[in-house]
Amino acid sequence: GETITVKALAERMCINAGEVIKKLMELGTLATINQEIDADTATIVANELGFEVNIKVELDKETQLMMAEPEDEEKDLITRPPVVTIMGHVDHGKTSLLDAIRHANVTASEAGGITQHIGAYQVEHKGKKITFVDTPGHAAFTAMRARGAKVTDIAILVIAADDGVMPQTVEAINHARAAKVPIIVAINKIDKPDANPEKVKRELTEHNLIPEEWGGDTIFVEVSAKQKQNLGELLEMILLVAEIGEYKANPNRAARGTVIEAELDKGRGPVATVLVQTGTLKVGDFIIAGVAYGKVRAMMDYTGRRVSKAGPSMPVEVLGFSEVPPAGELFYTVEDEKFGKQIIDERFKKKREEELKLTAPKVSLEDLFNQ
Ligand code: GTP
Ligand code: MG
């Protein structure tokens, strides 16, 4: 809480610090002139000395930012596309499935077929949009959650039908559960001769994922990313789960969301892919993410097409940041550029203090004696 030094308190009352120290002693506290005393104690001392205390708390800009966040009213909310993350064990076909869904082919161009970036894309099925976020392993998922970001609405758990439940499958289940995100199981590679979907289902019952046909409530879809089999059904199921989840947002407010990935591009400067989660992000908006800030200079959708605005659940590439914001960082837009810069100054200060704390040499008693 708030504190004040004995000296400062005495100065405010235009009295001698000795009188404050004396009063504190009467109250059972031994204090020196530079000692910090808490607001309650200061109030008692001042009252005893015949002063009234008016504690003014100077809110930091960060708190002001949070307090400026408006509460959405039900009437302002519209249905937004679900945000889906594909998770699963190495090589079970996460990238292939995502590619098959958006009819592209990233896997072939990736070195060794391993996902090396986070991408975010949108597809349309029966007139309804679905946003897919591709995470490399679970690192990004964890980093985002550590920062308090909740990006994913629905997790697709991919399991290869010829391999079954593996360590990272279990990890993915735990991540999704910790984030309270519904899981849809996609049993992949059913085209393979040694595919055994029944075995996968049996193994998953041990993790409390039980298919509806066995009396449970988990949706299972058997797919082949390679042969593009049952992908429509998978999308159908995503939309079904989304309908139950009723994901909504207010498009008519200052945009807020999460940085999905970011890098320094030689020609374009810092480039960040962000997911708008509420409000509408527009070209010209003043945006902050961590200690990165700037005016949105240009925005591109996942196909590279320039857009002037992006509403809830839309992933866009943003140009105009002062530096590369870290993946998983929350972004905000503020109307008042000066206020935005004050927040950044405050964050820089905090960052520096933390760095100083980390680099300050720690001297123990033993070190002193061993010199
Ligand atoms: P990491 O990103 O490395 O964790 O792998 P991933 O889960 O993204 O798997 P990826 O999509 O790279 O697929 C791994 C291998 O499985 C590749 O050789 C794919 O061609 C193959 N594969 C993926 N889906 C299918 C499928 O439905 N059937 C068959 N037969 N092979 C598939
Ligand atoms: Mg991959």
Short mmCIF file of C-alpha atoms and ligand atoms in Angstrom, two decimals:
data_model
loop_
_atom_site.label_atom_id
_atom_site.label_comp_id
_atom_site.label_asym_id
_atom_site.label_seq_id
_atom_site.Cartn_x
_atom_site.Cartn_y
_atom_site.Cartn_z
CA GLY A 1 0.00 0.00 0.00
CA GLU A 2 0.87 3.68 0.19
CA THR A 3 3.69 4.79 2.49
CA ILE A 4 5.28 8.08 3.51
CA THR A 5 8.53 8.86 5.32
CA VAL A 6 8.46 10.43 8.78
CA LYS A 7 10.27 13.44 7.35
CA ALA A 8 7.78 13.96 4.52
CA LEU A 9 4.82 13.57 6.85
CA ALA A 10 6.26 16.19 9.22
CA GLU A 11 6.90 18.56 6.30
CA ARG A 12 3.30 18.24 5.11
CA MET A 13 2.12 19.27 8.58
CA CYS A 14 4.81 21.99 8.86
CA ILE A 15 5.97 20.57 12.14
CA ASN A 16 9.25 19.21 13.43
CA ALA A 17 10.03 15.59 12.54
CA GLY A 18 10.87 15.06 16.19
CA GLU A 19 7.24 15.58 17.12
CA VAL A 20 6.19 12.87 14.70
CA ILE A 21 8.83 10.51 16.08
CA LYS A 22 7.66 11.28 19.62
CA LYS A 23 4.04 10.59 18.71
CA LEU A 24 5.03 7.33 17.05
CA MET A 25 6.92 6.33 20.17
CA GLU A 26 3.82 7.02 22.28
CA LEU A 27 1.96 4.70 19.92
CA GLY A 28 4.61 2.05 20.42
CA THR A 29 6.61 2.47 17.22
CA LEU A 30 10.27 3.35 17.15
CA ALA A 31 10.99 5.21 13.97
CA THR A 32 13.84 7.16 12.42
CA ILE A 33 13.41 10.30 10.34
CA ASN A 34 13.78 8.51 6.99
CA GLN A 35 11.61 5.57 7.89
CA GLU A 36 8.61 4.74 5.73
CA ILE A 37 5.37 4.41 7.64
CA ASP A 38 2.16 3.03 6.20
CA ALA A 39 -0.92 5.13 5.42
CA ASP A 40 -2.88 3.86 8.45
CA THR A 41 -0.13 4.73 10.92
CA ALA A 42 0.44 8.11 9.27
CA THR A 43 -3.28 8.86 9.54
CA ILE A 44 -3.37 8.02 13.27
CA VAL A 45 -0.28 10.14 13.98
CA ALA A 46 -1.59 13.10 11.99
CA ASN A 47 -5.02 12.89 13.61
CA GLU A 48 -3.41 12.81 17.07
CA LEU A 49 -1.51 15.94 16.12
CA GLY A 50 -4.74 17.63 15.05
CA PHE A 51 -4.51 17.19 11.29
CA GLU A 52 -6.94 15.69 8.86
CA VAL A 53 -5.56 13.25 6.35
CA ASN A 54 -6.59 13.04 2.76
CA ILE A 55 -4.87 10.14 1.00
CA LYS A 56 -4.62 10.68 -2.73
CA VAL A 57 -3.60 7.62 -4.63
CA GLU A 58 -1.82 8.40 -7.88
CA LEU A 59 -2.84 5.61 -10.20
CA ASP A 60 -0.16 4.48 -12.59
CA LYS A 61 -0.95 4.72 -16.29
CA GLU A 62 -1.20 0.96 -16.61
CA THR A 63 -4.02 0.91 -14.07
CA GLN A 64 -5.67 3.85 -15.80
CA LEU A 65 -5.52 1.89 -19.05
CA MET A 66 -7.24 -1.09 -17.45
CA MET A 67 -9.85 1.15 -15.83
CA ALA A 68 -10.58 2.85 -19.14
CA GLU A 69 -11.66 -0.51 -20.54
CA PRO A 70 -15.41 -0.21 -21.03
CA GLU A 71 -17.81 -2.95 -19.94
CA ASP A 72 -19.61 -4.31 -22.98
CA GLU A 73 -23.37 -4.34 -22.90
CA GLU A 74 -25.20 -7.37 -24.27
CA LYS A 75 -26.71 -5.30 -27.09
CA ASP A 76 -23.26 -4.26 -28.32
CA LEU A 77 -22.06 -7.84 -28.80
CA ILE A 78 -22.02 -9.70 -32.08
CA THR A 79 -21.12 -13.32 -32.79
CA ARG A 80 -17.47 -13.61 -33.76
CA PRO A 81 -15.70 -16.51 -35.53
CA PRO A 82 -14.28 -19.22 -33.23
CA VAL A 83 -10.50 -19.25 -32.81
CA VAL A 84 -9.15 -22.76 -33.22
CA THR A 85 -5.73 -24.17 -32.36
CA ILE A 86 -4.50 -27.49 -33.69
CA MET A 87 -2.47 -29.42 -31.13
CA GLY A 88 -0.96 -32.85 -30.94
CA HIS A 89 2.14 -35.01 -30.94
CA VAL A 90 5.06 -34.47 -33.32
CA ASP A 91 4.37 -35.71 -36.85
CA HIS A 92 0.74 -36.55 -36.19
CA GLY A 93 -0.24 -34.16 -38.98
CA LYS A 94 -1.03 -30.77 -37.43
CA THR A 95 0.49 -28.76 -40.28
CA SER A 96 -0.86 -31.12 -42.93
CA LEU A 97 -4.35 -30.80 -41.53
CA LEU A 98 -4.18 -27.03 -41.37
CA ASP A 99 -2.83 -26.94 -44.92
CA ALA A 100 -5.43 -29.33 -46.20
CA ILE A 101 -8.10 -27.15 -44.67
CA ARG A 102 -6.90 -24.01 -46.35
CA HIS A 103 -5.87 -25.78 -49.56
CA ALA A 104 -2.34 -24.55 -49.36
CA ASN A 105 0.82 -26.50 -48.90
CA VAL A 106 3.21 -25.13 -46.35
CA THR A 107 4.65 -28.47 -45.25
CA ALA A 108 6.63 -29.04 -48.45
CA SER A 109 8.34 -25.66 -48.20
CA GLU A 110 9.16 -26.04 -44.52
CA ALA A 111 12.64 -27.25 -43.72
CA GLY A 112 12.28 -30.87 -42.68
CA GLY A 113 8.53 -30.47 -42.57
CA ILE A 114 8.71 -28.97 -39.09
CA THR A 115 6.59 -25.97 -38.26
CA GLN A 116 8.90 -23.00 -37.76
CA HIS A 117 6.47 -20.13 -37.42
CA ILE A 118 3.13 -19.35 -35.96
CA GLY A 119 0.59 -18.55 -38.55
CA ALA A 120 -3.00 -17.56 -38.29
CA TYR A 121 -5.55 -17.95 -41.02
CA GLN A 122 -9.24 -17.73 -41.63
CA VAL A 123 -11.42 -20.08 -43.65
CA GLU A 124 -15.07 -19.92 -44.52
CA HIS A 125 -17.41 -22.89 -44.27
CA LYS A 126 -21.07 -22.62 -45.24
CA GLY A 127 -20.90 -18.84 -44.96
CA LYS A 128 -19.33 -18.91 -41.50
CA LYS A 129 -15.76 -17.97 -40.69
CA ILE A 130 -13.31 -19.97 -38.57
CA THR A 131 -9.94 -18.63 -37.43
CA PHE A 132 -7.06 -21.10 -37.18
CA VAL A 133 -3.94 -20.39 -35.16
CA ASP A 134 -0.98 -22.67 -35.79
CA THR A 135 1.33 -22.96 -32.80
CA PRO A 136 4.76 -24.58 -32.95
CA GLY A 137 4.48 -27.21 -30.29
CA HIS A 138 3.03 -25.99 -27.05
CA ALA A 139 5.60 -23.31 -26.27
CA ALA A 140 3.55 -20.47 -27.70
CA PHE A 141 0.40 -21.75 -26.05
CA THR A 142 2.18 -21.76 -22.69
CA ALA A 143 3.84 -18.37 -23.23
CA MET A 144 0.52 -16.82 -24.10
CA ARG A 145 -1.21 -18.24 -21.08
CA ALA A 146 1.62 -17.05 -18.86
CA ARG A 147 0.91 -13.53 -20.09
CA GLY A 148 -2.75 -13.93 -19.37
CA ALA A 149 -3.74 -14.14 -23.00
CA LYS A 150 -6.48 -16.49 -23.94
CA VAL A 151 -6.40 -16.85 -27.66
CA THR A 152 -7.97 -20.23 -28.32
CA ASP A 153 -11.68 -21.02 -28.12
CA ILE A 154 -11.48 -24.60 -29.36
CA ALA A 155 -8.58 -27.07 -29.44
CA ILE A 156 -8.35 -29.69 -32.18
CA LEU A 157 -6.41 -32.62 -30.81
CA VAL A 158 -4.75 -34.40 -33.71
CA ILE A 159 -3.79 -38.03 -33.17
CA ALA A 160 -2.32 -40.25 -35.86
CA ALA A 161 -4.44 -43.37 -36.21
CA ASP A 162 -1.34 -45.49 -36.78
CA ASP A 163 0.47 -44.19 -33.69
CA GLY A 164 -2.06 -43.45 -30.96
CA VAL A 165 -1.79 -41.40 -27.77
CA MET A 166 1.76 -40.12 -27.24
CA PRO A 167 3.41 -37.90 -24.57
CA GLN A 168 2.65 -34.63 -26.37
CA THR A 169 -0.91 -35.77 -26.94
CA VAL A 170 -1.32 -35.93 -23.18
CA GLU A 171 0.42 -32.56 -22.79
CA ALA A 172 -1.97 -31.03 -25.30
CA ILE A 173 -4.96 -32.43 -23.39
CA ASN A 174 -3.60 -30.89 -20.18
CA HIS A 175 -2.99 -27.51 -21.82
CA ALA A 176 -6.50 -27.40 -23.27
CA ARG A 177 -8.04 -28.41 -19.96
CA ALA A 178 -6.00 -25.84 -18.00
CA ALA A 179 -7.21 -23.19 -20.43
CA LYS A 180 -10.79 -24.51 -20.11
CA VAL A 181 -11.01 -24.94 -23.86
CA PRO A 182 -13.28 -27.59 -25.42
CA ILE A 183 -11.47 -30.37 -27.28
CA ILE A 184 -12.44 -31.89 -30.61
CA VAL A 185 -10.50 -35.06 -31.40
CA ALA A 186 -9.32 -35.47 -34.98
CA ILE A 187 -8.05 -38.97 -35.61
CA ASN A 188 -5.77 -38.39 -38.58
CA LYS A 189 -4.08 -40.62 -41.18
CA ILE A 190 -7.05 -42.98 -41.46
CA ASP A 191 -5.91 -43.65 -45.02
CA LYS A 192 -2.95 -45.62 -43.70
CA PRO A 193 -3.25 -49.43 -43.87
CA ASP A 194 -2.26 -49.82 -40.22
CA ALA A 195 -4.65 -47.11 -39.02
CA ASN A 196 -6.53 -48.17 -35.90
CA PRO A 197 -9.01 -45.49 -34.85
CA GLU A 198 -10.70 -47.79 -32.34
CA LYS A 199 -7.41 -48.20 -30.47
CA VAL A 200 -7.02 -44.40 -30.31
CA LYS A 201 -10.53 -44.08 -28.88
CA ARG A 202 -9.79 -46.73 -26.26
CA GLU A 203 -6.56 -45.00 -25.24
CA LEU A 204 -8.32 -41.67 -24.93
CA THR A 205 -10.95 -42.99 -22.55
CA GLU A 206 -8.10 -43.22 -20.02
CA HIS A 207 -7.83 -39.44 -20.33
CA ASN A 208 -11.56 -38.92 -19.99
CA LEU A 209 -12.15 -38.16 -23.63
CA ILE A 210 -15.02 -40.49 -24.43
CA PRO A 211 -16.80 -40.50 -27.80
CA GLU A 212 -20.53 -39.88 -27.97
CA GLU A 213 -21.13 -43.36 -29.41
CA TRP A 214 -19.69 -44.78 -26.16
CA GLY A 215 -21.84 -42.57 -23.97
CA GLY A 216 -19.36 -39.71 -23.60
CA ASP A 217 -19.55 -36.14 -24.82
CA THR A 218 -16.36 -35.70 -26.83
CA ILE A 219 -16.66 -35.11 -30.54
CA PHE A 220 -14.41 -37.38 -32.63
CA VAL A 221 -13.82 -36.94 -36.33
CA GLU A 222 -11.82 -39.43 -38.40
CA VAL A 223 -9.86 -37.59 -41.06
CA SER A 224 -7.07 -37.89 -43.56
CA ALA A 225 -5.18 -34.68 -44.14
CA LYS A 226 -3.39 -36.37 -47.01
CA GLN A 227 -6.49 -37.53 -48.86
CA LYS A 228 -8.56 -34.54 -47.70
CA GLN A 229 -11.11 -36.90 -46.20
CA ASN A 230 -13.83 -35.72 -43.80
CA LEU A 231 -12.47 -32.19 -43.55
CA GLY A 232 -15.91 -30.72 -44.13
CA GLU A 233 -17.22 -32.76 -41.22
CA LEU A 234 -14.43 -31.44 -39.00
CA LEU A 235 -15.34 -27.85 -39.90
CA GLU A 236 -18.98 -28.68 -39.28
CA MET A 237 -18.14 -29.91 -35.78
CA ILE A 238 -16.07 -26.77 -35.06
CA LEU A 239 -19.06 -24.62 -36.00
CA LEU A 240 -21.30 -26.77 -33.80
CA VAL A 241 -19.03 -26.33 -30.78
CA ALA A 242 -18.77 -22.61 -31.58
CA GLU A 243 -22.54 -22.31 -31.59
CA ILE A 244 -22.69 -23.82 -28.11
CA GLY A 245 -19.83 -21.60 -26.92
CA GLU A 246 -21.57 -18.43 -28.18
CA TYR A 247 -18.34 -16.52 -28.75
CA LYS A 248 -19.12 -12.83 -28.90
CA ALA A 249 -17.33 -9.51 -28.99
CA ASN A 250 -18.05 -5.82 -29.36
CA PRO A 251 -16.68 -4.56 -32.69
CA ASN A 252 -17.38 -0.91 -31.81
CA ARG A 253 -14.67 -0.18 -29.30
CA ALA A 254 -10.91 0.25 -29.06
CA ALA A 255 -9.22 -2.87 -30.40
CA ARG A 256 -7.47 -5.30 -28.10
CA GLY A 257 -5.94 -8.68 -28.74
CA THR A 258 -2.78 -10.74 -28.77
CA VAL A 259 0.45 -10.75 -30.75
CA ILE A 260 0.66 -14.17 -32.41
CA GLU A 261 4.08 -13.76 -33.99
CA ALA A 262 6.44 -10.94 -34.85
CA GLU A 263 9.74 -10.41 -36.61
CA LEU A 264 12.01 -7.75 -37.99
CA ASP A 265 11.59 -7.57 -41.73
CA LYS A 266 14.49 -6.03 -43.65
CA GLY A 267 12.34 -3.85 -45.84
CA ARG A 268 9.24 -3.29 -43.77
CA GLY A 269 10.65 -3.02 -40.25
CA PRO A 270 8.91 -4.73 -37.32
CA VAL A 271 6.04 -6.88 -38.58
CA ALA A 272 3.57 -8.43 -36.16
CA THR A 273 0.74 -10.86 -36.76
CA VAL A 274 -1.93 -10.01 -34.26
CA LEU A 275 -5.28 -11.53 -33.45
CA VAL A 276 -7.96 -8.94 -32.79
CA GLN A 277 -10.08 -10.23 -29.92
CA THR A 278 -12.37 -7.31 -29.27
CA GLY A 279 -13.06 -4.03 -30.99
CA THR A 280 -11.90 -3.10 -34.47
CA LEU A 281 -8.29 -2.36 -35.34
CA LYS A 282 -7.88 0.35 -37.95
CA VAL A 283 -5.06 1.83 -39.98
CA GLY A 284 -3.93 4.95 -38.12
CA ASP A 285 -4.72 3.56 -34.63
CA PHE A 286 -2.11 4.10 -31.92
CA ILE A 287 -1.16 0.61 -30.77
CA ILE A 288 0.93 -0.63 -27.84
CA ALA A 289 2.20 -4.14 -27.07
CA GLY A 290 4.70 -4.51 -24.25
CA VAL A 291 7.18 -1.69 -24.83
CA ALA A 292 6.52 -1.67 -28.57
CA TYR A 293 4.23 1.05 -29.87
CA GLY A 294 3.34 2.97 -32.97
CA LYS A 295 0.68 4.11 -35.40
CA VAL A 296 -0.69 1.28 -37.51
CA ARG A 297 0.78 2.12 -40.91
CA ALA A 298 -0.70 -0.75 -42.90
CA MET A 299 -2.50 -4.04 -42.32
CA MET A 300 -2.66 -7.21 -44.38
CA ASP A 301 -5.00 -10.19 -44.03
CA TYR A 302 -3.61 -13.76 -44.17
CA THR A 303 -3.63 -13.74 -47.96
CA GLY A 304 -1.44 -10.64 -48.00
CA ARG A 305 -4.23 -8.37 -49.14
CA ARG A 306 -4.25 -4.87 -47.66
CA VAL A 307 -7.12 -4.13 -45.33
CA SER A 308 -8.03 -0.91 -43.57
CA LYS A 309 -9.71 -2.52 -40.57
CA ALA A 310 -9.90 -5.83 -38.72
CA GLY A 311 -12.73 -6.88 -36.43
CA PRO A 312 -12.99 -9.55 -33.69
CA SER A 313 -11.25 -12.91 -34.36
CA MET A 314 -9.50 -11.57 -37.42
CA PRO A 315 -5.75 -12.19 -37.69
CA VAL A 316 -3.82 -9.43 -39.43
CA GLU A 317 -0.26 -8.48 -40.11
CA VAL A 318 0.49 -5.05 -38.68
CA LEU A 319 3.17 -2.60 -39.81
CA GLY A 320 4.17 0.45 -37.80
CA PHE A 321 5.55 -0.90 -34.51
CA SER A 322 8.61 0.87 -33.07
CA GLU A 323 10.18 -2.50 -32.28
CA VAL A 324 9.31 -6.19 -32.50
CA PRO A 325 6.70 -7.02 -29.86
CA PRO A 326 7.05 -10.42 -28.19
CA ALA A 327 4.71 -13.23 -29.24
CA GLY A 328 1.98 -13.73 -26.71
CA GLU A 329 1.97 -10.07 -25.63
CA LEU A 330 -1.38 -8.36 -25.34
CA PHE A 331 -1.93 -5.35 -27.55
CA TYR A 332 -4.10 -2.33 -26.85
CA THR A 333 -5.10 0.67 -28.89
CA VAL A 334 -5.44 4.04 -27.19
CA GLU A 335 -7.11 7.12 -28.60
CA ASP A 336 -4.78 9.54 -26.85
CA GLU A 337 -1.28 9.12 -28.26
CA LYS A 338 0.28 11.05 -25.36
CA PHE A 339 -1.34 8.70 -22.85
CA GLY A 340 -0.09 5.74 -24.90
CA LYS A 341 3.47 7.04 -24.75
CA GLN A 342 3.18 7.59 -20.97
CA ILE A 343 2.23 3.94 -20.58
CA ILE A 344 5.24 2.95 -22.66
CA ASP A 345 7.54 5.16 -20.53
CA GLU A 346 6.18 3.52 -17.41
CA ARG A 347 6.70 0.05 -18.86
CA PHE A 348 10.27 0.94 -19.90
CA LYS A 349 11.01 2.09 -16.36
CA LYS A 350 9.61 -1.10 -14.87
CA LYS A 351 11.56 -3.19 -17.36
CA ARG A 352 14.79 -1.35 -16.48
CA GLU A 353 14.16 -1.77 -12.75
CA GLU A 354 13.65 -5.48 -13.25
CA GLU A 355 16.79 -5.76 -15.34
CA LEU A 356 18.75 -3.90 -12.66
CA LYS A 357 17.41 -6.26 -10.03
CA LEU A 358 18.55 -9.19 -12.14
CA THR A 359 22.04 -7.82 -12.75
CA ALA A 360 22.71 -6.40 -9.27
CA PRO A 361 25.55 -8.43 -7.74
CA LYS A 362 24.40 -10.43 -4.77
CA VAL A 363 26.92 -10.35 -1.96
CA SER A 364 26.46 -12.86 0.81
CA LEU A 365 28.15 -12.80 4.21
CA GLU A 366 30.31 -15.73 3.18
CA ASP A 367 31.56 -13.81 0.14
CA LEU A 368 32.64 -10.98 2.41
CA PHE A 369 34.50 -13.29 4.76
CA ASN A 370 36.17 -15.24 2.00
CA GLN A 371 37.77 -12.20 0.40
P1 GTP B 1 5.40 -31.20 -36.36
O1 GTP B 1 5.06 -29.82 -36.79
O2 GTP B 1 6.79 -31.60 -36.68
O3 GTP B 1 5.05 -31.50 -34.94
O4 GTP B 1 4.51 -32.23 -37.25
P2 GTP B 1 3.01 -32.08 -37.67
O5 GTP B 1 2.12 -32.59 -36.61
O6 GTP B 1 2.73 -30.73 -38.19
O7 GTP B 1 2.90 -33.15 -38.84
P3 GTP B 1 3.02 -32.89 -40.40
O8 GTP B 1 1.77 -32.24 -40.91
O9 GTP B 1 4.30 -32.24 -40.72
O10 GTP B 1 2.96 -34.40 -40.92
C1 GTP B 1 3.95 -35.34 -40.56
C2 GTP B 1 4.02 -36.42 -41.62
O11 GTP B 1 2.80 -37.15 -41.68
C3 GTP B 1 4.26 -35.86 -43.02
O12 GTP B 1 5.13 -36.72 -43.70
C4 GTP B 1 2.86 -35.91 -43.65
O13 GTP B 1 2.91 -36.07 -45.03
C5 GTP B 1 2.26 -37.13 -42.99
N1 GTP B 1 0.81 -37.03 -42.91
C6 GTP B 1 0.08 -36.04 -42.37
N2 GTP B 1 -1.23 -36.31 -42.47
C7 GTP B 1 -1.34 -37.48 -43.09
C8 GTP B 1 -2.46 -38.31 -43.49
O14 GTP B 1 -3.63 -38.00 -43.30
N3 GTP B 1 -2.17 -39.50 -44.08
C9 GTP B 1 -0.90 -39.90 -44.31
N4 GTP B 1 -0.72 -41.09 -44.90
N5 GTP B 1 0.16 -39.15 -43.96
C10 GTP B 1 -0.04 -37.96 -43.37
MG MG B 2 3.86 -28.98 -38.08
#
